[in-house]
Amino acid sequence: MLEKEYYPQKIEKKWLEIWDNENPYKTPNESDKPKFYALSMLPYPSGKLHMGHVRNYTITDVIARFKRAQGYNVLHPMGWDSFGLPADNAATQHNADPKTWTLSNISYMKKQLKMLGLSVDWDREVTTCLPDYYKWTQWLFLQLYKKGLAYKKTAPVNWCEKCATVLANEQVIDGKCWRCDSEVTKKNLSQWFFKITEYSDELLKDLDLLKGWGDNVKTMQYNWIGKSQGSILKFKVKEIDGLEIPVYTTRADTAYGITYLVVAPEYKDIDKLTTPENKAAVEQYRSNAKKLSEIERLSTQRIKTGVPLGTHIINPFTGRVCPIWVADYALVDYGTGAVMAVPYHDERDFDFAKKYNLPMIQVIDGEGFDPNKVYVEKGKLINSAQFDGLDCEEAKKQITQYAHDNGFGEFKTQFRLRDWLISRQRYWGAPIPIVYCPNCGEVAVDEKDLPVLLPTDVDFSVKGKSPIETSPTFRYTTCPKCGAKAVRDMDTMDTFVCSSWYYMRYVDPKNDKECFNRDLINKWLPVDQYVGGIEHAVLHLLYARFFTKALRDCGLLDFDEPFKNLLTQGMVLKDGSKMSKSKGNTVDPDDIYRNFGADTARLFILSDSPPARDFDWTDAGVEGCYKFILRVYRLYSKYQDKINLNYNFEIDKLNKNDEDMVRNTHIAIKKITNDIENEFQFNTVISRYRELTNSIYEYTKDENKINYEVLSFSLLTLLKLISPVCVFMAQEIYCELGAKNSIHLESWPKYDEKLAQNSAVTLVVQVNGKVRDKIDVEANLDNLELEKIAKNSSKVQEFIQGKTIVKTIVVPNKLVNIVAK
RNA sequence: GCCCUGGUGGUGGAAUCGGUAGACACGUCGGACUUAAAAUCCGGUGAGGCUAAUAACUUCGUGCCAGUUCAAGUCUGGCCCAGGGCACCA
């Protein structure tokens, strides 16, 4: 029996216990059904769930339930991205053990996730910080290492003082650390990199294959990879025989306008290029440049500085002798680290030339050229010998070709993307499985010796170095090759390495022989629907794509892209601004569960905005959803004795009132199904729930007119339609109505196209495009009849009086427009 | 500067193909029920004009300006604003 009023807390508790024991969403790897892989970005176990999590996991869960009802074998797993800095910090601050801290957070958050009613197969749970997972992270590192995709080099790297570790380029946002927001400086260190640049072209090209990704994410990756087509031109140094300076340029067409050359302060040949007279000034300039942080370098954007080296290059096109300068507007790690300067046709060169009184030569002519201003537009070449008169684009080709033919140039494609720096000077991560042997040098740990376990005998209270270095046991080992005494690499891997392949482990999470079974991974992947935050557009989503391609080339899998469809959900705001602890406008999911139940939380978080847009959390909105749930429930508790699970009626024998109820139900099925299939518009789905509920209330207004077979059909259909969202209430009602199965295992309702429309429609009658009358007519009348009805309208008559009808447009079931002059 | 996304009532938002702009809610106003309140149920609610307040009628209205069309929130061109990304990238 259903109680008169609904008590979500009581009912949700009951079903949670049952589901906890049964794991009803256990997914078999073998099935006759087609597969569907629904994936949420796995959470970092920070301590408590926040509303962003609730939104993310609710969206994926509803998709998973919908697909399950449509007959798919749905994989909907969950795991923990559980290595990472906050655990290290917690350990340092409270002298706690990062593992204990992390695992206790996981256990609390797992409980919160379960309370949300997710249809997750918990038997496939993956925890990246446990040895049975990071063993395979290390193993995959070794595969990339063997393939030459992991390498160590000394380079100026991004350093965050507060986090006491290096950062990947993707983790530096506006010159600041992505995690703690403090300033990033450069440090020269020997570090491990993954050769993501090897895949620059493919990562860029395959964006086109990702039809199920939003343009925003694709453009961000496109910009980040930053492909540019240009030329390398080489310049002989006048003073030093045999020394050449290559430059990268996208404006080879302006080669005749070069008046000086600029090299970056870190340029490799800079010492050779500096004459004794200029040495002091150059040294001074370089050491100043070194001190600048990324932010300062950005802030000096408009005031360009530099000093001459005293040497010159000869422009091979013109024979002109041009001075070489050092200036920090040239970047050492882009192109060749040297830039040819054409002041009239490049803004930066123009500013610099003006400041230091360097000569300018105009080589492009076009409308609006002003000798006092920079001219970056395209035009026709002048002062360029045999290339005069050419268009810029054609000139680029011909000039580069000419340089090529004469041995001082070539075409060159350049990318902005840099290799992925993966070493971290932190404890709580997967140790890098490499040892250093005095005889053999850098040696990979033998695969059979994996995992390289994190040491536990460490001191977290030390400052200024990684706690891992305090372990008396970890450092020393023997060389896998020669058996000599060797030392381990003391760094751990960036957590983004762990999260680059977790979605692969879900297909085979308990496999202790291999990281995943090849047949299983080819069967389940790519992920059919991935859901997560936009903040990972160039971090996780780029790394995961790289990993997939790299593992494919290691022969571990046979697909090119990991995520077929991507839904990036918007942020959860509170009263118009981002939820944050400092603002004190956070909402605790526990409070919502306690006061309204998880169904209300799920319903509300889907209701007010489409998934991709930001969502504003309001207390009034939550209450509105709670009231709606109670309103729905009351219908079932009122009519529970009348509801027939095996309802039966013949549509032809129904009266109009009953037929309309049936039609409204079919319309709801159709619209809800379409709304979910079309971009997951859950906000309109929920509107349809309300519309159908309202129309059932309307139908039951007069008790004497109710056909209980029809009512049963409508109520049972509504229940199934609402079940992916209000999972507990739907289950409770269906069970109490006497159904044997769980409603979550029932199939999705089907609609009849003929019944999924109203029996009567409102015909809009326009005269000259303005609405003049609205007439209720039977559906599906033919055009001639509609035209006749329209012309008979007295209001229409008024407007066409004394005019001639030029044309009549009829849109079936909708509108007639009479054009009269 | 370049790129992406968006701009619709007091608010969140809706509107397959170009075809009733504002679905469904929130808020608000009113009514029923109640001794009263809460809850619930029912109804009004884009702006202006005309009316006596209503009904009826009518004009305007989807960031701005043009255009295409019988018909534009939707298509085309130009602009403005907001959010996000990239940026001394040669």
mmCIF file of C-alpha atoms in Angstrom, chain A residues 436-693:
data_model
loop_
_atom_site.group_PDB
_atom_site.id
_atom_site.type_symbol
_atom_site.label_atom_id
_atom_site.label_comp_id
_atom_site.label_asym_id
_atom_site.label_seq_id
_atom_site.Cartn_x
_atom_site.Cartn_y
_atom_site.Cartn_z
ATOM 1 C CA TYR A 436 69.726 5.036 -12.482
ATOM 2 C CA CYS A 437 72.703 2.700 -12.570
ATOM 3 C CA PRO A 438 76.320 3.854 -12.456
ATOM 4 C CA ASN A 439 77.135 1.340 -15.220
ATOM 5 C CA CYS A 440 74.023 1.246 -17.406
ATOM 6 C CA GLY A 441 72.647 4.716 -16.834
ATOM 7 C CA GLU A 442 68.877 5.163 -17.112
ATOM 8 C CA VAL A 443 67.183 1.741 -16.916
ATOM 9 C CA ALA A 444 63.503 0.753 -16.947
ATOM 10 C CA VAL A 445 62.265 -1.304 -14.014
ATOM 11 C CA ASP A 446 61.555 -4.866 -15.053
ATOM 12 C CA GLU A 447 57.835 -5.368 -15.748
ATOM 13 C CA LYS A 448 57.700 -8.325 -13.390
ATOM 14 C CA ASP A 449 58.891 -6.058 -10.553
ATOM 15 C CA LEU A 450 55.900 -3.754 -10.887
ATOM 16 C CA PRO A 451 54.393 -2.069 -9.077
ATOM 17 C CA VAL A 452 57.125 0.137 -7.700
ATOM 18 C CA LEU A 453 55.357 0.700 -4.409
ATOM 19 C CA LEU A 454 55.185 4.064 -2.729
ATOM 20 C CA PRO A 455 57.269 3.903 0.428
ATOM 21 C CA THR A 456 55.454 4.294 3.737
ATOM 22 C CA ASP A 457 58.498 5.145 5.856
ATOM 23 C CA VAL A 458 58.495 8.825 4.941
ATOM 24 C CA ASP A 459 58.475 12.070 6.878
ATOM 25 C CA PHE A 460 55.733 14.458 5.767
ATOM 26 C CA SER A 461 56.906 17.307 7.939
ATOM 27 C CA VAL A 462 59.946 18.129 5.789
ATOM 28 C CA LYS A 463 59.838 21.298 3.794
ATOM 29 C CA GLY A 464 61.384 22.100 0.450
ATOM 30 C CA LYS A 465 61.690 18.578 -0.881
ATOM 31 C CA SER A 466 59.454 15.701 -1.755
ATOM 32 C CA PRO A 467 58.616 13.514 1.276
ATOM 33 C CA ILE A 468 59.529 10.524 -0.837
ATOM 34 C CA GLU A 469 63.196 11.530 -0.529
ATOM 35 C CA THR A 470 63.046 11.062 3.248
ATOM 36 C CA SER A 471 62.392 7.347 2.897
ATOM 37 C CA PRO A 472 65.496 5.447 3.974
ATOM 38 C CA THR A 473 64.520 2.413 1.924
ATOM 39 C CA PHE A 474 63.002 3.678 -1.307
ATOM 40 C CA ARG A 475 66.028 5.285 -2.905
ATOM 41 C CA TYR A 476 68.328 2.297 -3.152
ATOM 42 C CA THR A 477 67.760 -0.686 -5.383
ATOM 43 C CA THR A 478 69.671 -2.822 -7.809
ATOM 44 C CA CYS A 479 70.034 -2.356 -11.523
ATOM 45 C CA PRO A 480 67.668 -4.649 -13.458
ATOM 46 C CA LYS A 481 70.352 -5.020 -16.130
ATOM 47 C CA CYS A 482 73.646 -5.552 -14.322
ATOM 48 C CA GLY A 483 72.643 -6.024 -10.700
ATOM 49 C CA ALA A 484 74.818 -3.169 -9.462
ATOM 50 C CA LYS A 485 73.675 -0.831 -6.743
ATOM 51 C CA ALA A 486 71.356 1.759 -8.347
ATOM 52 C CA VAL A 487 69.012 4.558 -7.304
ATOM 53 C CA ARG A 488 65.356 5.050 -8.163
ATOM 54 C CA ASP A 489 63.802 8.059 -9.820
ATOM 55 C CA MET A 490 62.347 9.989 -6.888
ATOM 56 C CA ASP A 491 59.581 11.746 -8.808
ATOM 57 C CA THR A 492 55.992 10.633 -9.210
ATOM 58 C CA MET A 493 53.741 11.011 -12.235
ATOM 59 C CA ASP A 494 51.304 13.855 -12.852
ATOM 60 C CA THR A 495 47.817 12.682 -11.783
ATOM 61 C CA PHE A 496 46.632 13.434 -15.282
ATOM 62 C CA VAL A 497 48.570 10.349 -16.364
ATOM 63 C CA CYS A 498 46.367 8.204 -14.100
ATOM 64 C CA SER A 499 43.210 9.795 -15.459
ATOM 65 C CA SER A 500 44.306 9.407 -19.081
ATOM 66 C CA TRP A 501 43.376 5.749 -19.132
ATOM 67 C CA TYR A 502 40.988 5.034 -16.217
ATOM 68 C CA TYR A 503 38.022 4.645 -18.577
ATOM 69 C CA MET A 504 39.905 1.741 -20.174
ATOM 70 C CA ARG A 505 40.384 -0.047 -16.875
ATOM 71 C CA TYR A 506 36.624 -0.115 -16.199
ATOM 72 C CA VAL A 507 36.108 -2.699 -18.905
ATOM 73 C CA ASP A 508 38.311 -5.144 -17.042
ATOM 74 C CA PRO A 509 38.987 -3.734 -13.572
ATOM 75 C CA LYS A 510 40.039 -6.889 -11.771
ATOM 76 C CA ASN A 511 42.459 -8.193 -14.390
ATOM 77 C CA ASP A 512 45.797 -8.816 -12.669
ATOM 78 C CA LYS A 513 47.530 -10.194 -15.754
ATOM 79 C CA GLU A 514 47.199 -7.185 -18.037
ATOM 80 C CA CYS A 515 45.986 -3.607 -17.826
ATOM 81 C CA PHE A 516 42.943 -4.543 -19.866
ATOM 82 C CA ASN A 517 41.870 -7.308 -22.156
ATOM 83 C CA ARG A 518 42.269 -6.333 -25.768
ATOM 84 C CA ASP A 519 38.977 -7.836 -26.956
ATOM 85 C CA LEU A 520 37.052 -6.212 -24.137
ATOM 86 C CA ILE A 521 38.498 -2.782 -24.736
ATOM 87 C CA ASN A 522 37.800 -2.953 -28.447
ATOM 88 C CA LYS A 523 34.296 -4.032 -27.666
ATOM 89 C CA TRP A 524 33.364 -1.386 -25.108
ATOM 90 C CA LEU A 525 35.279 1.611 -26.404
ATOM 91 C CA PRO A 526 35.060 4.283 -27.592
ATOM 92 C CA VAL A 527 32.914 5.732 -24.839
ATOM 93 C CA ASP A 528 29.485 6.463 -26.300
ATOM 94 C CA GLN A 529 28.718 9.364 -24.032
ATOM 95 C CA TYR A 530 31.186 11.218 -21.870
ATOM 96 C CA VAL A 531 29.952 13.867 -19.445
ATOM 97 C CA GLY A 532 32.051 16.331 -17.488
ATOM 98 C CA GLY A 533 33.204 19.874 -16.932
ATOM 99 C CA ILE A 534 34.542 22.227 -19.600
ATOM 100 C CA GLU A 535 37.606 22.974 -17.445
ATOM 101 C CA HIS A 536 39.251 19.858 -18.832
ATOM 102 C CA ALA A 537 39.030 20.963 -22.452
ATOM 103 C CA VAL A 538 42.792 21.155 -22.943
ATOM 104 C CA LEU A 539 43.927 19.132 -19.960
ATOM 105 C CA HIS A 540 42.387 15.717 -19.432
ATOM 106 C CA LEU A 541 40.541 15.611 -22.753
ATOM 107 C CA LEU A 542 43.695 16.276 -24.738
ATOM 108 C CA TYR A 543 45.859 13.916 -22.685
ATOM 109 C CA ALA A 544 43.299 11.102 -22.949
ATOM 110 C CA ARG A 545 43.175 11.501 -26.707
ATOM 111 C CA PHE A 546 46.964 11.371 -26.861
ATOM 112 C CA PHE A 547 47.048 8.284 -24.648
ATOM 113 C CA THR A 548 44.557 6.463 -26.840
ATOM 114 C CA LYS A 549 46.615 7.122 -29.955
ATOM 115 C CA ALA A 550 49.873 6.228 -28.219
ATOM 116 C CA LEU A 551 48.467 2.958 -26.837
ATOM 117 C CA ARG A 552 47.077 2.162 -30.245
ATOM 118 C CA ASP A 553 50.575 2.551 -31.675
ATOM 119 C CA CYS A 554 51.922 0.364 -28.864
ATOM 120 C CA GLY A 555 49.551 -2.287 -30.206
ATOM 121 C CA LEU A 556 47.283 -2.400 -27.163
ATOM 122 C CA LEU A 557 44.007 -1.352 -28.749
ATOM 123 C CA ASP A 558 42.416 -0.723 -32.133
ATOM 124 C CA PHE A 559 40.580 2.613 -32.159
ATOM 125 C CA ASP A 560 41.681 6.203 -32.645
ATOM 126 C CA GLU A 561 39.585 8.301 -30.320
ATOM 127 C CA PRO A 562 38.432 7.510 -26.774
ATOM 128 C CA PHE A 563 35.228 9.575 -26.538
ATOM 129 C CA LYS A 564 32.684 9.533 -29.326
ATOM 130 C CA ASN A 565 30.242 11.998 -27.799
ATOM 131 C CA LEU A 566 31.092 14.612 -25.231
ATOM 132 C CA LEU A 567 28.704 16.645 -23.135
ATOM 133 C CA THR A 568 30.333 19.466 -21.208
ATOM 134 C CA GLN A 569 28.013 20.530 -18.485
ATOM 135 C CA GLY A 570 27.836 24.124 -17.268
ATOM 136 C CA MET A 571 28.699 25.282 -13.787
ATOM 137 C CA VAL A 572 26.351 25.218 -10.840
ATOM 138 C CA LEU A 573 25.840 28.746 -9.563
ATOM 139 C CA LYS A 574 24.058 30.001 -6.514
ATOM 140 C CA ASP A 575 22.084 33.218 -6.885
ATOM 141 C CA GLY A 576 23.984 34.133 -10.013
ATOM 142 C CA SER A 577 27.580 33.552 -8.890
ATOM 143 C CA LYS A 578 29.902 30.608 -8.696
ATOM 144 C CA MET A 579 29.547 28.473 -5.576
ATOM 145 C CA SER A 580 32.604 28.795 -3.385
ATOM 146 C CA LYS A 581 33.512 28.280 0.222
ATOM 147 C CA SER A 582 34.964 31.777 0.501
ATOM 148 C CA LYS A 583 31.710 33.350 -0.644
ATOM 149 C CA GLY A 584 29.790 31.054 1.661
ATOM 150 C CA ASN A 585 27.215 30.281 -0.999
ATOM 151 C CA THR A 586 27.755 26.545 -1.248
ATOM 152 C CA VAL A 587 24.960 24.011 -1.016
ATOM 153 C CA ASP A 588 25.686 20.733 0.720
ATOM 154 C CA PRO A 589 24.121 17.718 -1.012
ATOM 155 C CA ASP A 590 23.654 16.097 2.406
ATOM 156 C CA ASP A 591 21.313 18.912 3.431
ATOM 157 C CA ILE A 592 19.267 18.467 0.288
ATOM 158 C CA TYR A 593 19.054 14.705 0.758
ATOM 159 C CA ARG A 594 17.967 15.238 4.355
ATOM 160 C CA ASN A 595 15.358 17.889 3.679
ATOM 161 C CA PHE A 596 13.946 16.867 0.325
ATOM 162 C CA GLY A 597 15.477 13.577 -0.759
ATOM 163 C CA ALA A 598 17.780 12.717 -3.641
ATOM 164 C CA ASP A 599 14.932 12.559 -6.184
ATOM 165 C CA THR A 600 14.286 16.264 -5.607
ATOM 166 C CA ALA A 601 17.982 17.050 -6.028
ATOM 167 C CA ARG A 602 18.084 15.050 -9.269
ATOM 168 C CA LEU A 603 14.896 16.572 -10.600
ATOM 169 C CA PHE A 604 15.897 20.126 -9.781
ATOM 170 C CA ILE A 605 19.465 19.967 -11.085
ATOM 171 C CA LEU A 606 18.089 18.876 -14.474
ATOM 172 C CA SER A 607 15.105 21.154 -14.577
ATOM 173 C CA ASP A 608 15.941 24.793 -15.067
ATOM 174 C CA SER A 609 18.722 24.896 -17.665
ATOM 175 C CA PRO A 610 19.899 22.743 -20.542
ATOM 176 C CA PRO A 611 22.920 20.658 -19.401
ATOM 177 C CA ALA A 612 25.544 22.650 -21.269
ATOM 178 C CA ARG A 613 24.523 25.966 -19.765
ATOM 179 C CA ASP A 614 25.276 27.269 -16.291
ATOM 180 C CA PHE A 615 22.681 26.320 -13.744
ATOM 181 C CA ASP A 616 21.484 28.657 -11.018
ATOM 182 C CA TRP A 617 20.635 26.865 -7.796
ATOM 183 C CA THR A 618 17.821 28.549 -5.900
ATOM 184 C CA ASP A 619 16.080 27.444 -2.731
ATOM 185 C CA ALA A 620 12.703 28.270 -4.249
ATOM 186 C CA GLY A 621 13.490 26.047 -7.216
ATOM 187 C CA VAL A 622 14.282 23.084 -4.976
ATOM 188 C CA GLU A 623 11.028 23.510 -3.135
ATOM 189 C CA GLY A 624 9.114 23.754 -6.395
ATOM 190 C CA CYS A 625 10.534 20.399 -7.473
ATOM 191 C CA TYR A 626 9.817 18.845 -4.117
ATOM 192 C CA LYS A 627 6.191 19.951 -4.397
ATOM 193 C CA PHE A 628 5.991 18.482 -7.870
ATOM 194 C CA ILE A 629 7.198 15.106 -6.611
ATOM 195 C CA LEU A 630 4.562 15.134 -3.897
ATOM 196 C CA ARG A 631 1.956 16.139 -6.447
ATOM 197 C CA VAL A 632 2.856 13.231 -8.704
ATOM 198 C CA TYR A 633 2.862 10.804 -5.807
ATOM 199 C CA ARG A 634 -0.600 11.853 -4.671
ATOM 200 C CA LEU A 635 -2.040 10.761 -8.002
ATOM 201 C CA TYR A 636 -0.771 7.229 -7.487
ATOM 202 C CA SER A 637 -1.712 6.996 -3.843
ATOM 203 C CA LYS A 638 -5.220 8.221 -4.656
ATOM 204 C CA TYR A 639 -5.836 5.783 -7.502
ATOM 205 C CA GLN A 640 -3.675 2.847 -6.423
ATOM 206 C CA ASP A 641 -6.688 0.533 -6.084
ATOM 207 C CA LYS A 642 -7.876 1.443 -9.560
ATOM 208 C CA ILE A 643 -4.609 1.102 -11.434
ATOM 209 C CA ASN A 644 -4.499 -2.003 -13.592
ATOM 210 C CA LEU A 645 -0.962 -3.108 -14.494
ATOM 211 C CA ASN A 646 -2.442 -5.007 -17.441
ATOM 212 C CA TYR A 647 -4.672 -2.221 -18.684
ATOM 213 C CA ASN A 648 -6.598 -2.846 -21.840
ATOM 214 C CA PHE A 649 -8.708 -0.602 -24.078
ATOM 215 C CA GLU A 650 -9.516 -0.113 -27.697
ATOM 216 C CA ILE A 651 -8.774 3.340 -28.952
ATOM 217 C CA ASP A 652 -11.699 3.318 -31.437
ATOM 218 C CA LYS A 653 -14.210 2.738 -28.699
ATOM 219 C CA LEU A 654 -13.142 5.594 -26.464
ATOM 220 C CA ASN A 655 -15.026 8.857 -26.105
ATOM 221 C CA LYS A 656 -13.298 12.104 -27.014
ATOM 222 C CA ASN A 657 -12.249 12.905 -23.458
ATOM 223 C CA ASP A 658 -10.587 9.517 -23.001
ATOM 224 C CA GLU A 659 -9.060 9.607 -26.456
ATOM 225 C CA ASP A 660 -7.475 12.980 -25.709
ATOM 226 C CA MET A 661 -5.940 11.580 -22.538
ATOM 227 C CA VAL A 662 -4.457 8.740 -24.570
ATOM 228 C CA ARG A 663 -3.213 11.191 -27.176
ATOM 229 C CA ASN A 664 -1.620 13.455 -24.569
ATOM 230 C CA THR A 665 0.204 10.458 -23.174
ATOM 231 C CA HIS A 666 1.536 9.462 -26.589
ATOM 232 C CA ILE A 667 2.565 13.058 -27.227
ATOM 233 C CA ALA A 668 4.486 13.048 -23.946
ATOM 234 C CA ILE A 669 6.318 9.821 -24.840
ATOM 235 C CA LYS A 670 7.265 11.219 -28.204
ATOM 236 C CA LYS A 671 8.489 14.570 -26.952
ATOM 237 C CA ILE A 672 10.375 13.172 -23.981
ATOM 238 C CA THR A 673 12.080 10.534 -26.106
ATOM 239 C CA ASN A 674 13.044 13.125 -28.707
ATOM 240 C CA ASP A 675 14.241 15.630 -26.124
ATOM 241 C CA ILE A 676 16.556 13.074 -24.549
ATOM 242 C CA GLU A 677 17.857 11.859 -27.874
ATOM 243 C CA ASN A 678 18.333 15.384 -29.132
ATOM 244 C CA GLU A 679 21.166 16.834 -27.043
ATOM 245 C CA PHE A 680 19.784 15.605 -23.712
ATOM 246 C CA GLN A 681 17.440 18.511 -23.159
ATOM 247 C CA PHE A 682 16.413 17.427 -19.702
ATOM 248 C CA ASN A 683 14.940 20.791 -18.822
ATOM 249 C CA THR A 684 12.234 20.353 -21.441
ATOM 250 C CA VAL A 685 11.852 16.694 -20.504
ATOM 251 C CA ILE A 686 10.860 17.849 -17.049
ATOM 252 C CA SER A 687 8.436 20.375 -18.509
ATOM 253 C CA ARG A 688 6.776 17.456 -20.296
ATOM 254 C CA TYR A 689 6.489 15.568 -17.043
ATOM 255 C CA ARG A 690 4.651 18.530 -15.630
ATOM 256 C CA GLU A 691 2.426 18.877 -18.672
ATOM 257 C CA LEU A 692 1.431 15.232 -18.581
ATOM 258 C CA THR A 693 0.854 15.382 -14.836
#
